[in-house]
Tab-separated table of C-alpha atoms in Angstrom:
chain	number	residue	atom	x	y	z
A	1036	MET	CA	2.885	-3.894	-13.433
A	1037	PHE	CA	2.074	-1.853	-15.730
A	1038	ASP	CA	3.554	-2.700	-19.462
A	1039	PHE	CA	4.158	1.082	-20.007
A	1040	LEU	CA	6.407	0.728	-16.260
A	1041	LYS	CA	8.213	-2.181	-17.829
A	1042	LYS	CA	9.594	-1.045	-21.283
A	1043	ILE	CA	10.421	2.705	-19.498
A	1044	LYS	CA	11.976	1.287	-16.486
A	1045	PRO	CA	13.109	-2.160	-17.851
A	1046	THR	CA	15.754	-2.930	-14.497
A	1047	TRP	CA	13.731	-0.959	-11.962
A	1048	MET	CA	14.981	-2.420	-9.021
A	1049	PHE	CA	11.298	-3.115	-7.036
A	1050	SER	CA	10.099	-4.817	-10.692
A	1051	LEU	CA	11.502	-7.877	-8.712
A	1052	GLU	CA	10.210	-10.005	-6.185
A	1053	SER	CA	12.474	-10.232	-3.208
A	1054	SER	CA	12.991	-14.323	-1.866
A	1055	SER	CA	12.521	-13.797	1.490
A	1056	ALA	CA	10.583	-14.015	4.105
A	1057	GLY	CA	8.764	-11.574	6.177
A	1058	ASN	CA	7.366	-7.606	5.951
A	1059	LYS	CA	9.925	-6.307	2.873
A	1060	PRO	CA	9.330	-2.882	0.865
A	1061	THR	CA	6.985	-2.930	-1.832
A	1062	CYS	CA	5.117	-0.996	-4.685
A	1063	PHE	CA	2.649	-2.966	-5.036
A	1064	SER	CA	0.992	-4.937	-2.701
A	1065	LEU	CA	-2.226	-2.495	-1.341
A	1066	THR	CA	-5.695	-3.842	-0.708
A	1067	VAL	CA	-8.309	-2.001	-1.112
A	1068	GLU	CA	-9.451	-1.874	2.312
A	1069	SER	CA	-6.489	-0.029	3.331
A	1070	LEU	CA	-7.002	2.593	0.401
A	1071	LYS	CA	-9.120	6.152	1.555
A	1072	PRO	CA	-11.537	7.725	-0.797
A	1073	GLY	CA	-11.040	9.128	-3.601
A	1074	GLU	CA	-6.950	8.067	-3.583
A	1075	LEU	CA	-8.139	5.938	-6.175
A	1076	ASP	CA	-7.985	7.074	-10.420
A	1077	SER	CA	-11.484	5.852	-10.859
A	1078	GLU	CA	-10.306	7.142	-14.626
A	1079	TYR	CA	-8.656	3.800	-15.126
A	1080	GLU	CA	-10.702	0.977	-17.116
A	1081	ASP	CA	-9.254	-2.109	-14.970
A	1082	PRO	CA	-8.716	-1.918	-11.450
A	1083	ARG	CA	-5.727	-3.948	-11.329
A	1084	ALA	CA	-4.680	-0.122	-13.472
A	1085	ARG	CA	-6.069	1.614	-10.065
A	1086	MET	CA	-4.284	-0.447	-7.756
A	1087	TRP	CA	-0.818	-0.410	-9.450
A	1088	ASP	CA	-1.402	3.368	-10.340
A	1089	TYR	CA	-1.430	4.074	-6.648
A	1090	GLY	CA	0.726	1.950	-5.419
A	1091	TYR	CA	3.385	3.416	-7.786
A	1092	ALA	CA	2.590	6.985	-6.831
A	1093	SER	CA	2.421	6.553	-2.986
A	1094	TRP	CA	5.508	4.716	-3.536
A	1095	GLN	CA	7.288	7.976	-5.640
A	1096	ASN	CA	6.133	10.183	-3.399
A	1097	GLY	CA	7.694	8.573	0.154
A	1098	VAL	CA	5.282	5.761	1.113
A	1099	MET	CA	6.762	3.247	2.511
A	1100	HIS	CA	4.624	0.144	2.322
A	1101	VAL	CA	5.436	-2.966	3.231
A	1102	SER	CA	4.004	-7.154	2.804
A	1103	ASP	CA	4.473	-10.107	4.443
A	1104	GLY	CA	3.453	-11.835	1.540
A	1105	GLU	CA	3.767	-12.106	-2.466
A	1106	ARG	CA	3.653	-8.740	-4.867
A	1107	ASP	CA	1.944	-8.355	-7.902
A	1108	VAL	CA	4.895	-7.978	-9.876
A	1109	SER	CA	3.866	-9.483	-12.886
A	1110	HIS	CA	4.354	-8.046	-16.178
A	1111	GLN	CA	0.952	-7.496	-17.798
A	1112	VAL	CA	-0.661	-5.431	-20.528
A	1113	LEU	CA	-3.605	-3.873	-20.262
A	1114	ASN	CA	-5.918	-2.805	-22.606
A	1115	PRO	CA	-3.920	0.293	-24.540
A	1116	TYR	CA	-6.148	3.278	-22.649
A	1117	ASP	CA	-4.697	2.432	-18.658
A	1118	GLU	CA	-0.794	2.202	-20.495
A	1119	TYR	CA	-0.973	5.380	-22.348
A	1120	ARG	CA	-2.461	7.000	-19.421
A	1121	PHE	CA	-0.012	5.697	-16.824
A	1122	GLY	CA	2.085	6.854	-19.314
A	1123	ARG	CA	1.311	10.291	-19.410
A	1124	LYS	CA	0.426	10.701	-15.766
A	1125	TYR	CA	4.074	10.479	-14.656
A	1126	PHE	CA	6.529	10.462	-17.799
A	1127	LYS	CA	7.197	13.502	-19.949
A	1128	LYS	CA	5.775	13.019	-23.309
A	1129	PRO	CA	8.841	12.207	-25.223
A	1130	TRP	CA	9.027	8.530	-23.420
A	1131	VAL	CA	4.938	8.038	-24.104
A	1132	TRP	CA	5.768	8.255	-28.072
A	1133	TYR	CA	8.830	6.452	-27.904
A	1134	TYR	CA	6.052	3.859	-25.941
A	1135	LEU	CA	3.783	3.687	-28.841
A	1136	PHE	CA	6.679	3.637	-31.451
A	1137	ARG	CA	7.712	-0.039	-30.055
A	1138	ARG	CA	4.292	-1.038	-29.574
A	1139	LEU	CA	3.353	-0.700	-33.449
A	1140	LEU	CA	7.077	-1.753	-33.927
A	1141	ALA	CA	5.364	-4.450	-32.252
A	1142	PHE	CA	2.938	-5.402	-34.156
A	1143	LYS	CA	0.672	-4.174	-32.309
A	1144	ASN	CA	-3.397	-2.999	-33.872
A	1145	PRO	CA	-2.185	0.634	-35.140
A	1146	VAL	CA	-5.331	1.258	-34.933
A	1147	LYS	CA	-6.183	0.550	-30.709
A	1148	GLU	CA	-3.207	1.720	-30.510
A	1149	PHE	CA	-3.389	5.270	-31.824
A	1150	ALA	CA	-6.807	5.825	-30.574
A	1151	ALA	CA	-5.637	4.900	-27.146
A	1152	PHE	CA	-3.101	7.805	-27.656
A	1153	LEU	CA	-4.992	10.324	-28.109
A	1154	ARG	CA	-7.703	9.179	-26.114
A	1155	THR	CA	-5.132	10.618	-23.203
A	1156	VAL	CA	-3.869	13.676	-25.224
A	1157	LYS	CA	-5.151	15.738	-22.265
A	1158	VAL	CA	-4.286	13.922	-19.157
A	1159	PRO	CA	-1.947	16.386	-16.783
A	1160	TYR	CA	1.457	15.458	-16.481
A	1161	GLN	CA	1.055	14.710	-12.687
A	1162	GLY	CA	5.040	13.667	-12.573
A	1163	ILE	CA	6.646	12.891	-9.096
A	1164	GLY	CA	7.379	13.997	-5.266
A	1165	ASN	CA	5.104	17.134	-6.239
A	1166	ASN	CA	2.510	15.710	-2.513
A	1167	PRO	CA	5.471	13.862	-0.869
A	1168	LYS	CA	4.663	11.950	2.896
A	1169	MET	CA	6.533	14.133	5.419
A	1170	TYR	CA	7.247	11.798	8.524
A	1171	PRO	CA	6.828	15.766	10.402
A	1172	ASP	CA	7.674	14.017	13.773
A	1173	TYR	CA	11.475	12.645	12.525
A	1174	ASP	CA	12.609	15.837	13.902
A	1175	ALA	CA	11.333	15.230	17.796
A	1176	PHE	CA	12.363	11.685	17.580
A	1177	GLN	CA	14.940	10.896	20.019
A	1178	SER	CA	16.881	7.668	18.408
A	1179	THR	CA	17.934	5.306	22.137
A	1180	MET	CA	20.165	3.990	19.127
A	1181	ALA	CA	22.121	6.755	18.558
A	1182	MET	CA	21.757	8.063	21.958
A	1183	GLY	CA	23.185	3.856	22.913
A	1184	GLU	CA	26.507	5.600	20.644
A	1185	PRO	CA	27.639	2.452	18.846
A	1186	LEU	CA	30.543	2.522	17.078
A	1187	VAL	CA	30.275	3.793	13.444
A	1188	SER	CA	33.147	2.465	11.030
A	1189	VAL	CA	33.474	4.817	8.509
A	1190	ILE	CA	34.265	3.331	5.433
A	1191	ILE	CA	36.715	5.346	2.719
A	1192	PRO	CA	38.556	3.650	-0.331
A	1193	THR	CA	41.178	6.143	-1.387
A	1194	LEU	CA	42.968	6.801	-5.066
A	1195	ASN	CA	44.949	9.111	-5.788
A	1196	ARG	CA	43.079	12.088	-4.439
A	1197	TYR	CA	45.061	13.210	-1.213
A	1198	PRO	CA	44.276	17.077	-1.824
A	1199	TYR	CA	39.961	16.253	-1.516
A	1200	LEU	CA	40.660	13.426	0.190
A	1201	ALA	CA	41.758	15.955	3.155
A	1202	ASP	CA	38.209	18.039	3.418
A	1203	VAL	CA	36.749	14.832	3.382
A	1204	LEU	CA	38.732	13.827	6.848
A	1205	ARG	CA	38.078	17.851	7.727
A	1206	ASP	CA	34.486	16.604	7.685
A	1207	LEU	CA	35.173	13.903	9.695
A	1208	GLU	CA	36.699	16.103	12.807
A	1209	LYS	CA	33.761	18.319	13.052
A	1210	GLN	CA	31.199	15.351	13.461
A	1211	ASP	CA	28.840	15.796	16.131
A	1212	TYR	CA	28.297	11.796	16.432
A	1213	LYS	CA	31.973	11.347	18.087
A	1214	ASN	CA	32.245	7.428	18.190
A	1215	PHE	CA	33.351	6.549	15.075
A	1216	GLU	CA	36.629	5.352	13.902
A	1217	VAL	CA	37.628	6.195	10.118
A	1218	ILE	CA	39.821	2.845	8.209
A	1219	VAL	CA	41.286	4.252	4.650
A	1220	VAL	CA	42.675	1.752	2.608
A	1221	ASP	CA	44.839	3.476	0.044
A	1222	GLN	CA	46.056	2.966	-3.188
A	1223	SER	CA	47.289	6.239	-4.359
A	1224	GLU	CA	50.626	5.973	-6.511
A	1225	PRO	CA	53.386	7.480	-4.386
A	1226	PHE	CA	52.113	6.165	-0.956
A	1227	GLN	CA	52.400	9.968	1.633
A	1228	GLU	CA	51.791	7.630	5.069
A	1229	ILE	CA	53.059	10.690	6.600
A	1230	PHE	CA	49.973	13.057	4.790
A	1231	TYR	CA	47.638	11.718	7.502
A	1232	SER	CA	49.167	12.891	10.533
A	1233	GLU	CA	47.249	16.480	10.618
A	1234	PHE	CA	44.539	14.783	11.584
A	1235	ASP	CA	42.771	14.065	14.898
A	1236	LEU	CA	40.694	10.831	13.927
A	1237	ASN	CA	40.759	7.494	15.406
A	1238	MET	CA	41.947	6.423	12.387
A	1239	ARG	CA	43.832	2.837	10.783
A	1240	VAL	CA	45.567	3.778	7.021
A	1241	ILE	CA	45.847	0.543	4.735
A	1242	TYR	CA	48.220	0.724	2.119
A	1243	GLN	CA	46.861	-1.235	-0.545
A	1244	ARG	CA	49.317	-1.838	-3.640
A	1245	GLU	CA	46.496	-3.255	-6.335
A	1246	LYS	CA	44.396	-0.920	-7.585
A	1247	GLN	CA	41.366	-2.494	-6.839
A	1248	LEU	CA	37.898	-0.179	-5.150
A	1249	TRP	CA	36.264	-3.622	-3.450
A	1250	LYS	CA	39.005	-5.584	-2.829
A	1251	ALA	CA	38.825	-2.600	-0.652
A	1252	ARG	CA	36.027	-1.694	0.757
A	1253	ASN	CA	35.747	-5.257	1.280
A	1254	ARG	CA	39.513	-5.674	3.435
A	1255	ALA	CA	38.407	-2.749	4.821
A	1256	ILE	CA	34.447	-4.141	6.226
A	1257	ARG	CA	36.416	-7.753	7.440
A	1258	GLU	CA	38.849	-4.832	9.730
A	1259	SER	CA	36.251	-3.185	11.227
A	1260	ARG	CA	35.314	-2.976	14.518
A	1261	GLY	CA	31.592	-1.078	14.075
A	1262	SER	CA	28.308	-2.557	14.361
A	1263	PHE	CA	27.453	0.226	11.833
A	1264	LEU	CA	29.278	0.270	8.638
A	1265	LEU	CA	29.120	4.022	6.867
A	1266	PHE	CA	30.610	4.135	3.305
A	1267	PHE	CA	32.118	6.961	2.137
A	1268	ASP	CA	33.674	8.274	-0.982
A	1269	ASP	CA	37.377	10.604	-1.074
A	1270	ASP	CA	36.279	13.169	-3.463
A	1271	SER	CA	32.583	14.731	-0.995
A	1272	ARG	CA	31.864	16.617	1.651
A	1273	VAL	CA	28.929	16.468	3.903
A	1274	LYS	CA	27.657	18.645	6.988
A	1275	PRO	CA	28.575	17.976	10.503
A	1276	ASP	CA	25.137	15.786	11.504
A	1277	TRP	CA	25.906	13.311	8.996
A	1278	ILE	CA	27.158	10.555	10.848
A	1279	PHE	CA	23.905	10.965	13.792
A	1280	GLN	CA	21.141	11.659	10.881
A	1281	HIS	CA	22.832	7.652	9.534
A	1282	LEU	CA	22.371	6.356	12.914
A	1283	LYS	CA	18.615	8.418	13.630
A	1284	ALA	CA	16.549	6.907	10.179
A	1285	LEU	CA	18.180	3.860	10.279
A	1286	ASP	CA	16.346	3.742	14.272
A	1287	TYR	CA	13.066	5.720	12.838
A	1288	PHE	CA	12.518	3.607	9.845
A	1289	GLU	CA	13.367	0.289	11.627
A	1290	ALA	CA	15.857	0.018	8.178
A	1291	ASP	CA	19.052	-1.580	7.467
A	1292	ILE	CA	20.158	0.148	5.161
A	1293	SER	CA	20.364	4.182	5.080
A	1294	ALA	CA	20.748	5.640	1.793
A	1295	GLY	CA	22.286	8.559	1.710
A	1296	VAL	CA	21.372	10.946	-1.241
A	1297	SER	CA	24.241	12.714	-3.314
A	1298	LEU	CA	24.067	15.814	-4.339
A	1299	SER	CA	26.391	16.273	-7.754
A	1300	ALA	CA	28.615	18.861	-8.778
A	1301	VAL	CA	28.802	17.918	-12.195
A	1302	GLY	CA	26.270	15.647	-14.371
A	1303	ALA	CA	22.441	15.543	-14.120
A	1304	PRO	CA	20.175	17.349	-12.704
A	1305	ILE	CA	19.106	16.910	-8.562
A	1306	PRO	CA	15.928	14.275	-9.388
A	1307	ALA	CA	12.728	16.089	-6.951
A	1308	ASN	CA	12.159	12.834	-5.571
A	1309	TYR	CA	16.187	13.318	-2.953
A	1310	ARG	CA	14.032	15.760	-0.993
A	1311	PHE	CA	11.777	13.189	1.189
A	1312	PHE	CA	11.879	10.216	3.207
A	1313	ARG	CA	11.539	6.687	0.751
A	1314	TRP	CA	12.122	3.025	-0.159
A	1315	ALA	CA	15.059	3.355	-2.089
A	1316	ASP	CA	15.862	2.302	-4.876
A	1317	GLN	CA	19.724	2.210	-5.453
A	1318	PHE	CA	22.429	1.459	-3.504
A	1319	ASP	CA	25.372	4.055	-3.157
A	1320	SER	CA	28.269	2.953	-1.312
A	1321	GLY	CA	29.658	6.532	-1.099
A	1322	ASN	CA	26.907	7.705	1.019
A	1323	ALA	CA	25.474	4.812	3.169
A	1324	MET	CA	25.808	3.448	6.450
A	1325	VAL	CA	25.029	-0.268	6.461
A	1326	ARG	CA	24.169	-3.452	9.513
A	1327	LYS	CA	26.649	-5.040	9.913
A	1328	SER	CA	24.649	-7.872	9.965
A	1329	VAL	CA	23.294	-7.250	6.383
A	1330	PHE	CA	26.838	-8.305	5.076
A	1331	LYS	CA	27.201	-11.526	7.073
A	1332	LYS	CA	23.796	-12.753	5.351
A	1333	THR	CA	24.347	-11.127	2.306
A	1334	GLY	CA	28.378	-11.760	1.557
A	1335	LEU	CA	30.728	-9.563	0.712
A	1336	PHE	CA	31.207	-7.270	-2.340
A	1337	ASP	CA	31.199	-8.875	-5.658
A	1338	ARG	CA	34.834	-8.970	-6.466
A	1339	GLN	CA	33.624	-9.260	-10.562
A	1340	PHE	CA	33.695	-5.381	-10.448
A	1341	GLU	CA	36.983	-4.681	-9.871
A	1342	LYS	CA	38.212	-1.726	-12.001
A	1343	MET	CA	34.457	-1.385	-13.586
A	1344	ARG	CA	30.966	0.229	-12.276
A	1345	GLN	CA	28.109	-0.879	-10.503
A	1346	GLY	CA	29.624	-2.763	-7.994
A	1347	ASP	CA	26.979	-1.147	-5.313
A	1348	GLY	CA	24.669	-1.213	-7.597
A	1349	GLU	CA	24.444	-4.932	-7.212
A	1350	PHE	CA	24.787	-5.277	-3.553
A	1351	GLY	CA	21.879	-2.968	-2.865
A	1352	MET	CA	20.077	-5.361	-5.355
A	1353	ARG	CA	20.835	-8.668	-3.151
A	1354	ALA	CA	20.461	-6.864	0.285
A	1355	TYR	CA	17.029	-5.979	-1.373
A	1356	MET	CA	16.340	-9.447	-3.077
A	1357	ASN	CA	16.916	-11.010	0.448
A	1358	GLY	CA	14.496	-8.704	2.322
A	1359	PHE	CA	16.598	-6.238	4.014
A	1360	ARG	CA	14.799	-1.914	4.434
A	1361	SER	CA	17.576	0.288	2.551
A	1362	VAL	CA	15.988	3.852	2.912
A	1363	SER	CA	16.813	6.540	1.105
A	1364	ASN	CA	17.714	9.553	3.343
A	1365	PRO	CA	17.740	13.446	1.726
A	1366	ARG	CA	18.974	14.133	5.413
A	1367	ALA	CA	22.468	12.561	5.707
A	1368	ALA	CA	22.849	14.482	2.519
A	1369	ARG	CA	26.163	15.054	1.089
A	1370	VAL	CA	28.007	17.004	-2.030
A	1371	HIS	CA	29.973	14.835	-4.390
A	1372	LEU	CA	32.395	16.697	-6.526
A	1373	LYS	CA	32.647	13.682	-8.817
A	1374	VAL	CA	36.812	15.140	-9.996
A	1375	SER	CA	38.084	13.495	-13.269
A	1376	MET	CA	41.449	12.373	-11.137
A	1377	GLY	CA	42.103	9.144	-9.308
A	1378	GLY	CA	38.808	7.140	-7.750
A	1379	LEU	CA	36.944	4.944	-10.339
A	1380	ARG	CA	38.256	7.699	-13.012
A	1381	ALA	CA	41.483	6.450	-13.160
A	1382	HIS	CA	40.580	3.195	-14.188
A	1383	GLY	CA	39.030	4.531	-17.421
A	1384	THR	CA	35.088	5.423	-16.719
A	1385	TRP	CA	32.521	7.965	-16.294
A	1386	ASP	CA	29.448	6.120	-14.897
A	1387	GLY	CA	28.516	2.854	-16.671
A	1388	LEU	CA	26.997	4.073	-20.031
A	1389	ARG	CA	30.110	6.213	-20.469
A	1390	PRO	CA	33.779	4.898	-20.722
A	1391	LYS	CA	36.480	7.272	-21.434
A	1392	ARG	CA	37.800	5.741	-24.533
A	1393	LEU	CA	35.711	6.549	-27.729
A	1394	LEU	CA	35.804	2.199	-28.794
A	1395	ALA	CA	35.699	1.135	-25.368
A	1396	PRO	CA	32.608	-1.960	-25.082
A	1397	ARG	CA	29.448	0.429	-23.790
A	1398	PRO	CA	28.198	-0.348	-21.465
A	1399	VAL	CA	30.713	-1.187	-18.865
A	1400	PRO	CA	30.854	-4.559	-19.095
A	1401	SER	CA	30.022	-5.017	-15.424
A	1402	VAL	CA	26.341	-3.078	-15.973
A	1403	LEU	CA	25.246	-6.021	-18.516
A	1404	TYR	CA	26.682	-8.337	-15.582
A	1405	PHE	CA	25.001	-7.509	-12.773
A	1406	TYR	CA	21.715	-6.624	-15.490
A	1407	ARG	CA	22.053	-9.992	-16.748
A	1408	ARG	CA	22.067	-12.069	-13.325
A	1409	TYR	CA	19.130	-10.477	-11.982
A	1410	PHE	CA	16.671	-9.540	-15.586
A	1411	LYS	CA	14.984	-10.987	-17.794
A	1412	THR	CA	17.546	-10.830	-21.254
A	1413	GLY	CA	14.297	-9.154	-23.062
A	1414	ASP	CA	14.215	-6.677	-20.197
A	1415	VAL	CA	18.354	-6.270	-20.053
A	1416	ILE	CA	17.849	-5.368	-24.321
A	1417	ASN	CA	15.414	-3.017	-23.533
A	1418	MET	CA	17.391	-1.125	-20.856
A	1419	LEU	CA	20.180	-0.730	-23.764
A	1420	LEU	CA	17.347	0.685	-26.385
A	1421	ILE	CA	16.933	3.304	-24.063
A	1422	SER	CA	20.752	4.001	-22.245
A	1423	VAL	CA	22.914	3.992	-25.235
A	1424	PRO	CA	21.530	6.334	-26.713
A	1425	LEU	CA	21.294	8.401	-24.837
A	1426	SER	CA	25.350	7.535	-23.501
A	1427	LEU	CA	27.298	9.637	-26.127
A	1428	THR	CA	26.085	12.644	-24.235
A	1429	PRO	CA	29.222	14.558	-22.231
A	1430	TYR	CA	29.128	13.667	-18.698
A	1431	ARG	CA	29.269	17.381	-17.867
A	1432	LEU	CA	26.254	17.784	-19.512
A	1433	LYS	CA	23.975	14.263	-18.677
A	1434	GLY	CA	20.787	15.006	-18.498
A	1435	ARG	CA	20.742	18.098	-20.013
A	1436	LYS	CA	17.648	17.748	-22.862
A	1437	SER	CA	20.363	20.070	-25.972
A	1438	ALA	CA	22.130	16.762	-25.134
A	1439	MET	CA	20.251	14.660	-25.118
A	1440	PHE	CA	19.216	15.357	-28.831
A	1441	SER	CA	22.654	15.234	-30.010
A	1442	SER	CA	23.294	12.093	-28.623
A	1443	LEU	CA	19.971	10.407	-30.126
A	1444	PHE	CA	21.425	11.918	-33.527
A	1445	PHE	CA	25.385	10.526	-33.689
A	1446	SER	CA	23.433	7.089	-32.115
A	1447	VAL	CA	21.894	7.263	-35.277
A	1448	LEU	CA	24.581	8.781	-37.734
A	1449	PHE	CA	27.120	5.680	-35.637
A	1450	LEU	CA	24.614	2.657	-35.030
A	1451	PRO	CA	27.095	0.210	-37.109
A	1452	VAL	CA	29.749	1.064	-34.259
A	1453	LEU	CA	27.874	1.189	-31.471
A	1454	LEU	CA	26.550	-2.383	-31.989
A	1455	ILE	CA	29.560	-3.758	-31.921
A	1456	LEU	CA	30.205	-1.799	-28.785
A	1457	VAL	CA	27.442	-3.038	-27.506
A	1458	SER	CA	27.979	-5.989	-29.031
A	1459	ARG	CA	31.980	-6.507	-27.128
A	1460	SER	CA	30.332	-5.809	-23.920
A	1461	TRP	CA	27.828	-8.364	-23.406
A	1462	ARG	CA	30.692	-11.064	-24.619
A	1463	ILE	CA	32.503	-9.378	-22.150
A	1464	SER	CA	30.112	-10.132	-19.574
A	1465	THR	CA	29.016	-13.037	-20.546
A	1466	LYS	CA	32.788	-14.795	-19.706
A	1467	MET	CA	31.401	-12.813	-16.354
A	1468	LEU	CA	28.695	-15.154	-15.901
A	1469	LYS	CA	29.880	-18.176	-16.940
A	1470	GLU	CA	32.535	-17.496	-14.301
A	1471	GLY	CA	29.908	-16.593	-11.191
A	1472	PRO	CA	30.075	-14.962	-8.150
A	1473	LYS	CA	33.058	-13.297	-6.882
A	1474	VAL	CA	31.073	-12.989	-4.119
A	1475	ASN	CA	33.321	-14.042	-0.326
A	1476	GLN	CA	31.195	-14.637	3.750
A	1477	LEU	CA	32.035	-11.873	5.982
């Protein structure tokens, strides 16, 4: 695995080796025999770099490789030319400069580093998602699983969002696929039981006094009757074929999880790779269908994440490490409104890096708990070096260049304060790690 990739994406799911036997999603287990002539970039000097480059590029373009053996995810530093060549092909110029800066700070030979940096100046930027695999037979595919009409349990935790929840339930009333139940775990104050009487749905409403998201989802999983669990947020909008497209993708790709893409109404721009099917490298519990059998093997959501972030990300990692297949599904998209009231917003965070209170621990401690469980300390520190300086951008401006530059400026200006906030978060996550996961079995 490229050192460049490890430095820029230090906590990427696919940089870890699944402990499960059998065919599992992969990015790096390719062999020369499996390739067509001309698919390798012969400009790389090291043969390993040619294979890793193809593996990464094809994965990012929706080629779903599987492996029944060990994958080459070891962190190895190639010659500087190959590292910079890879960086220039798939990452924007600021990241290449960042990698050079990091290498120089690590006391690497500056002559070799600058030479490789300059030799690759004319390497064209390719990006990702420019030549995706399209799976043309998907549209004509007749899903026998969907035609069998298995019961789907739609799980919706909600907190003080009745106006938005009404739209969610109306979208469910319009679904083409009919054999589903809705389980709402309502934590609102005041609880409005009469609100649900106007909807024509097979629906059960559970009132939960505690404002605890992961307890709510776990309870709904236990209460569910379906063999497929569809997790949905209370501030989202979907099309009438949403449930059907989740089932169809699970059947077509023989997957265990259909990770529907989320099109945000606010925040960062929509990534290019949301347009096509590919292996999913994250799990969003606001739009995902999971075979119930996955929870029976992995356990339920970790309640260490109560009133914090990334509980769904940790479950996705746990499923991946157990060898389950998760496909990113553009056909089962949702529009995520990300409203400012209710939900996890009520617990004082915009996302895992942006607490609402200026002097709150940063990132949210559960983010560090998650990454420290699965990645080496050096990788987690690299993640902090990249993400925290950019986290001063207001959530609504996330991803915009001008806001990113101002965030970097203020990060330097208030560096001592940021270090204190990060250290506080690190201490809290250390306590969480000592307590261990709070994962109950199904």
